[in-house]
Amino acid sequence: MIEKFEIHSREIADEFLASLVANNDHCADASFHASEKIHYPDVREYFLQRARQLLQA
Protein backbone atom coordinates (compact mmCIF):
# COMPACT_ATOMS: atom_id res chain seq x y z
CA MET A 1 0.00 0.00 0.00
CA ILE A 2 1.16 3.55 -0.69
CA GLU A 3 2.12 5.40 2.49
CA LYS A 4 3.58 8.68 3.75
CA PHE A 5 2.77 11.04 0.94
CA GLU A 6 0.21 13.68 0.13
CA ILE A 7 -2.47 13.00 -2.44
CA HIS A 8 -2.74 16.17 -4.49
CA SER A 9 -4.46 15.10 -7.72
CA ARG A 10 -7.39 13.00 -8.85
CA GLU A 11 -5.04 10.65 -10.68
CA ILE A 12 -3.08 9.89 -7.53
CA ALA A 13 -6.36 9.61 -5.60
CA ASP A 14 -7.55 6.99 -8.11
CA GLU A 15 -4.30 5.03 -7.79
CA PHE A 16 -4.50 5.11 -4.02
CA LEU A 17 -8.16 4.10 -4.08
CA ALA A 18 -7.27 1.15 -6.31
CA SER A 19 -4.81 -0.01 -3.63
CA LEU A 20 -7.57 0.24 -1.00
CA VAL A 21 -9.91 -1.80 -3.19
CA ALA A 22 -7.18 -4.42 -3.72
CA ASN A 23 -6.72 -4.65 0.06
CA ASN A 24 -10.48 -5.02 0.65
CA ASP A 25 -10.50 -1.90 2.78
CA HIS A 26 -13.74 -0.17 3.78
CA CYS A 27 -15.15 3.35 3.52
CA ALA A 28 -14.04 4.08 7.09
CA ASP A 29 -10.45 3.35 6.03
CA ALA A 30 -10.80 5.69 3.05
CA SER A 31 -12.19 8.45 5.28
CA PHE A 32 -9.23 8.09 7.63
CA HIS A 33 -6.73 8.25 4.76
CA ALA A 34 -8.54 11.23 3.24
CA SER A 35 -8.21 13.23 6.45
CA GLU A 36 -4.54 12.27 6.82
CA LYS A 37 -3.26 12.51 3.25
CA ILE A 38 -5.54 14.77 1.19
CA HIS A 39 -5.35 18.46 2.00
CA TYR A 40 -7.01 19.80 -1.14
CA PRO A 41 -10.78 19.94 -0.51
CA ASP A 42 -11.81 19.22 -4.11
CA VAL A 43 -9.52 16.18 -4.33
CA ARG A 44 -10.67 14.97 -0.90
CA GLU A 45 -14.34 15.17 -1.91
CA TYR A 46 -13.63 13.39 -5.21
CA PHE A 47 -11.74 10.62 -3.36
CA LEU A 48 -14.51 10.15 -0.79
CA GLN A 49 -17.20 10.08 -3.50
CA ARG A 50 -15.33 7.40 -5.41
CA ALA A 51 -14.64 5.47 -2.19
CA ARG A 52 -18.38 5.39 -1.41
CA GLN A 53 -18.97 3.93 -4.88
CA LEU A 54 -16.22 1.30 -4.78
CA LEU A 55 -15.72 0.26 -1.15
CA GLN A 56 -17.95 -1.56 1.29
CA ALA A 57 -19.42 0.34 4.23
mmCIF file of N, CA and C in Angstrom:
data_model
loop_
_atom_site.group_PDB
_atom_site.id
_atom_site.type_symbol
_atom_site.label_atom_id
_atom_site.label_comp_id
_atom_site.label_asym_id
_atom_site.label_seq_id
_atom_site.Cartn_x
_atom_site.Cartn_y
_atom_site.Cartn_z
ATOM 1 N N MET A 1 0.841 -1.172 0.000
ATOM 2 C CA MET A 1 0.000 0.000 0.000
ATOM 3 C C MET A 1 0.892 1.243 0.000
ATOM 4 N N ILE A 2 0.419 2.286 -0.633
ATOM 5 C CA ILE A 2 1.156 3.547 -0.695
ATOM 6 C C ILE A 2 1.031 4.243 0.668
ATOM 7 N N GLU A 3 2.141 4.732 1.191
ATOM 8 C CA GLU A 3 2.115 5.398 2.487
ATOM 9 C C GLU A 3 3.001 6.636 2.479
ATOM 10 N N LYS A 4 2.747 7.506 3.457
ATOM 11 C CA LYS A 4 3.583 8.678 3.751
ATOM 12 C C LYS A 4 3.791 9.590 2.547
ATOM 13 N N PHE A 5 2.698 10.034 1.977
ATOM 14 C CA PHE A 5 2.769 11.038 0.938
ATOM 15 C C PHE A 5 1.453 11.799 0.941
ATOM 16 N N GLU A 6 1.425 12.884 0.235
ATOM 17 C CA GLU A 6 0.206 13.684 0.135
ATOM 18 C C GLU A 6 -0.432 13.444 -1.224
ATOM 19 N N ILE A 7 -1.712 13.183 -1.199
ATOM 20 C CA ILE A 7 -2.467 12.999 -2.439
ATOM 21 C C ILE A 7 -2.920 14.383 -2.886
ATOM 22 N N HIS A 8 -2.464 14.807 -4.049
ATOM 23 C CA HIS A 8 -2.744 16.170 -4.494
ATOM 24 C C HIS A 8 -3.424 16.235 -5.868
ATOM 25 N N SER A 9 -3.777 15.084 -6.421
ATOM 26 C CA SER A 9 -4.463 15.104 -7.716
ATOM 27 C C SER A 9 -5.450 13.942 -7.782
ATOM 28 N N ARG A 10 -6.396 14.061 -8.678
ATOM 29 C CA ARG A 10 -7.388 13.001 -8.851
ATOM 30 C C ARG A 10 -6.739 11.713 -9.350
ATOM 31 N N GLU A 11 -5.711 11.835 -10.163
ATOM 32 C CA GLU A 11 -5.036 10.648 -10.680
ATOM 33 C C GLU A 11 -4.380 9.858 -9.555
ATOM 34 N N ILE A 12 -3.707 10.567 -8.666
ATOM 35 C CA ILE A 12 -3.084 9.892 -7.530
ATOM 36 C C ILE A 12 -4.157 9.341 -6.596
ATOM 37 N N ALA A 13 -5.246 10.087 -6.425
ATOM 38 C CA ALA A 13 -6.356 9.606 -5.601
ATOM 39 C C ALA A 13 -6.910 8.299 -6.164
ATOM 40 N N ASP A 14 -7.057 8.225 -7.479
ATOM 41 C CA ASP A 14 -7.549 6.991 -8.107
ATOM 42 C C ASP A 14 -6.585 5.826 -7.892
ATOM 43 N N GLU A 15 -5.295 6.084 -8.008
ATOM 44 C CA GLU A 15 -4.300 5.032 -7.787
ATOM 45 C C GLU A 15 -4.340 4.546 -6.338
ATOM 46 N N PHE A 16 -4.443 5.476 -5.419
ATOM 47 C CA PHE A 16 -4.498 5.105 -4.017
ATOM 48 C C PHE A 16 -5.789 4.345 -3.709
ATOM 49 N N LEU A 17 -6.887 4.790 -4.280
ATOM 50 C CA LEU A 17 -8.156 4.101 -4.083
ATOM 51 C C LEU A 17 -8.093 2.681 -4.631
ATOM 52 N N ALA A 18 -7.433 2.493 -5.749
ATOM 53 C CA ALA A 18 -7.265 1.146 -6.307
ATOM 54 C C ALA A 18 -6.519 0.252 -5.320
ATOM 55 N N SER A 19 -5.538 0.801 -4.615
ATOM 56 C CA SER A 19 -4.814 -0.011 -3.627
ATOM 57 C C SER A 19 -5.719 -0.362 -2.447
ATOM 58 N N LEU A 20 -6.619 0.545 -2.073
ATOM 59 C CA LEU A 20 -7.568 0.243 -0.997
ATOM 60 C C LEU A 20 -8.541 -0.851 -1.423
ATOM 61 N N VAL A 21 -9.011 -0.773 -2.663
ATOM 62 C CA VAL A 21 -9.908 -1.804 -3.193
ATOM 63 C C VAL A 21 -9.189 -3.150 -3.207
ATOM 64 N N ALA A 22 -7.952 -3.172 -3.654
ATOM 65 C CA ALA A 22 -7.178 -4.417 -3.721
ATOM 66 C C ALA A 22 -6.970 -5.031 -2.338
ATOM 67 N N ASN A 23 -6.915 -4.175 -1.314
ATOM 68 C CA ASN A 23 -6.717 -4.648 0.063
ATOM 69 C C ASN A 23 -8.034 -4.929 0.778
ATOM 70 N N ASN A 24 -9.149 -4.816 0.053
ATOM 71 C CA ASN A 24 -10.480 -5.024 0.645
ATOM 72 C C ASN A 24 -10.748 -4.095 1.822
ATOM 73 N N ASP A 25 -10.244 -2.883 1.734
ATOM 74 C CA ASP A 25 -10.502 -1.904 2.781
ATOM 75 C C ASP A 25 -11.946 -1.413 2.688
ATOM 76 N N HIS A 26 -12.360 -0.650 3.693
ATOM 77 C CA HIS A 26 -13.740 -0.175 3.781
ATOM 78 C C HIS A 26 -13.779 1.351 3.708
ATOM 79 N N CYS A 27 -14.987 1.897 3.606
ATOM 80 C CA CYS A 27 -15.150 3.352 3.524
ATOM 81 C C CYS A 27 -14.532 4.062 4.725
ATOM 82 N N ALA A 28 -14.630 3.459 5.897
ATOM 83 C CA ALA A 28 -14.036 4.075 7.090
ATOM 84 C C ALA A 28 -12.529 4.234 6.914
ATOM 85 N N ASP A 29 -11.888 3.255 6.293
ATOM 86 C CA ASP A 29 -10.452 3.348 6.025
ATOM 87 C C ASP A 29 -10.166 4.496 5.069
ATOM 88 N N ALA A 30 -10.985 4.617 4.042
ATOM 89 C CA ALA A 30 -10.804 5.687 3.054
ATOM 90 C C ALA A 30 -10.991 7.057 3.713
ATOM 91 N N SER A 31 -11.964 7.178 4.593
ATOM 92 C CA SER A 31 -12.190 8.450 5.284
ATOM 93 C C SER A 31 -10.987 8.830 6.130
ATOM 94 N N PHE A 32 -10.421 7.844 6.816
ATOM 95 C CA PHE A 32 -9.227 8.092 7.625
ATOM 96 C C PHE A 32 -8.081 8.583 6.742
ATOM 97 N N HIS A 33 -7.828 7.874 5.650
ATOM 98 C CA HIS A 33 -6.730 8.254 4.757
ATOM 99 C C HIS A 33 -6.970 9.635 4.145
ATOM 100 N N ALA A 34 -8.224 9.922 3.824
ATOM 101 C CA ALA A 34 -8.543 11.232 3.243
ATOM 102 C C ALA A 34 -8.180 12.350 4.209
ATOM 103 N N SER A 35 -8.511 12.174 5.473
ATOM 104 C CA SER A 35 -8.208 13.229 6.445
ATOM 105 C C SER A 35 -6.706 13.357 6.703
ATOM 106 N N GLU A 36 -5.979 12.259 6.562
ATOM 107 C CA GLU A 36 -4.539 12.265 6.819
ATOM 108 C C GLU A 36 -3.705 12.710 5.617
ATOM 109 N N LYS A 37 -4.130 12.358 4.414
ATOM 110 C CA LYS A 37 -3.257 12.505 3.247
ATOM 111 C C LYS A 37 -3.734 13.516 2.200
ATOM 112 N N ILE A 38 -5.013 13.900 2.249
ATOM 113 C CA ILE A 38 -5.541 14.768 1.192
ATOM 114 C C ILE A 38 -5.912 16.120 1.788
ATOM 115 N N HIS A 39 -5.146 17.130 1.438
ATOM 116 C CA HIS A 39 -5.347 18.460 2.000
ATOM 117 C C HIS A 39 -6.093 19.398 1.058
ATOM 118 N N TYR A 40 -6.268 18.986 -0.180
ATOM 119 C CA TYR A 40 -7.011 19.802 -1.140
ATOM 120 C C TYR A 40 -8.478 19.389 -1.080
ATOM 121 N N PRO A 41 -9.374 20.307 -0.705
ATOM 122 C CA PRO A 41 -10.784 19.943 -0.508
ATOM 123 C C PRO A 41 -11.453 19.306 -1.729
ATOM 124 N N ASP A 42 -11.162 19.785 -2.925
ATOM 125 C CA ASP A 42 -11.810 19.221 -4.113
ATOM 126 C C ASP A 42 -11.325 17.791 -4.378
ATOM 127 N N VAL A 43 -10.048 17.526 -4.148
ATOM 128 C CA VAL A 43 -9.516 16.177 -4.335
ATOM 129 C C VAL A 43 -10.051 15.256 -3.238
ATOM 130 N N ARG A 44 -10.141 15.771 -2.010
ATOM 131 C CA ARG A 44 -10.666 14.970 -0.903
ATOM 132 C C ARG A 44 -12.113 14.558 -1.177
ATOM 133 N N GLU A 45 -12.940 15.486 -1.627
ATOM 134 C CA GLU A 45 -14.343 15.172 -1.911
ATOM 135 C C GLU A 45 -14.451 14.161 -3.054
ATOM 136 N N TYR A 46 -13.646 14.339 -4.090
ATOM 137 C CA TYR A 46 -13.626 13.389 -5.210
ATOM 138 C C TYR A 46 -13.264 11.992 -4.704
ATOM 139 N N PHE A 47 -12.202 11.899 -3.899
ATOM 140 C CA PHE A 47 -11.739 10.621 -3.364
ATOM 141 C C PHE A 47 -12.834 9.959 -2.526
ATOM 142 N N LEU A 48 -13.472 10.722 -1.656
ATOM 143 C CA LEU A 48 -14.514 10.153 -0.795
ATOM 144 C C LEU A 48 -15.732 9.713 -1.599
ATOM 145 N N GLN A 49 -16.078 10.478 -2.615
ATOM 146 C CA GLN A 49 -17.196 10.084 -3.496
ATOM 147 C C GLN A 49 -16.900 8.749 -4.176
ATOM 148 N N ARG A 50 -15.720 8.636 -4.737
ATOM 149 C CA ARG A 50 -15.327 7.398 -5.410
ATOM 150 C C ARG A 50 -15.234 6.238 -4.415
ATOM 151 N N ALA A 51 -14.746 6.514 -3.221
ATOM 152 C CA ALA A 51 -14.639 5.466 -2.190
ATOM 153 C C ALA A 51 -16.022 4.937 -1.841
ATOM 154 N N ARG A 52 -17.008 5.825 -1.708
ATOM 155 C CA ARG A 52 -18.376 5.386 -1.408
ATOM 156 C C ARG A 52 -18.929 4.504 -2.520
ATOM 157 N N GLN A 53 -18.503 4.733 -3.748
ATOM 158 C CA GLN A 53 -18.968 3.934 -4.877
ATOM 159 C C GLN A 53 -18.274 2.573 -4.937
ATOM 160 N N LEU A 54 -17.013 2.515 -4.543
ATOM 161 C CA LEU A 54 -16.216 1.302 -4.776
ATOM 162 C C LEU A 54 -15.970 0.432 -3.546
ATOM 163 N N LEU A 55 -16.055 1.001 -2.361
ATOM 164 C CA LEU A 55 -15.722 0.257 -1.154
ATOM 165 C C LEU A 55 -16.965 -0.091 -0.348
ATOM 166 N N GLN A 56 -16.859 -1.160 0.409
ATOM 167 C CA GLN A 56 -17.947 -1.556 1.287
ATOM 168 C C GLN A 56 -18.018 -0.633 2.488
ATOM 169 N N ALA A 57 -19.217 -0.524 3.045
ATOM 170 C CA ALA A 57 -19.419 0.341 4.228
ATOM 171 C C ALA A 57 -18.702 -0.147 5.413
#
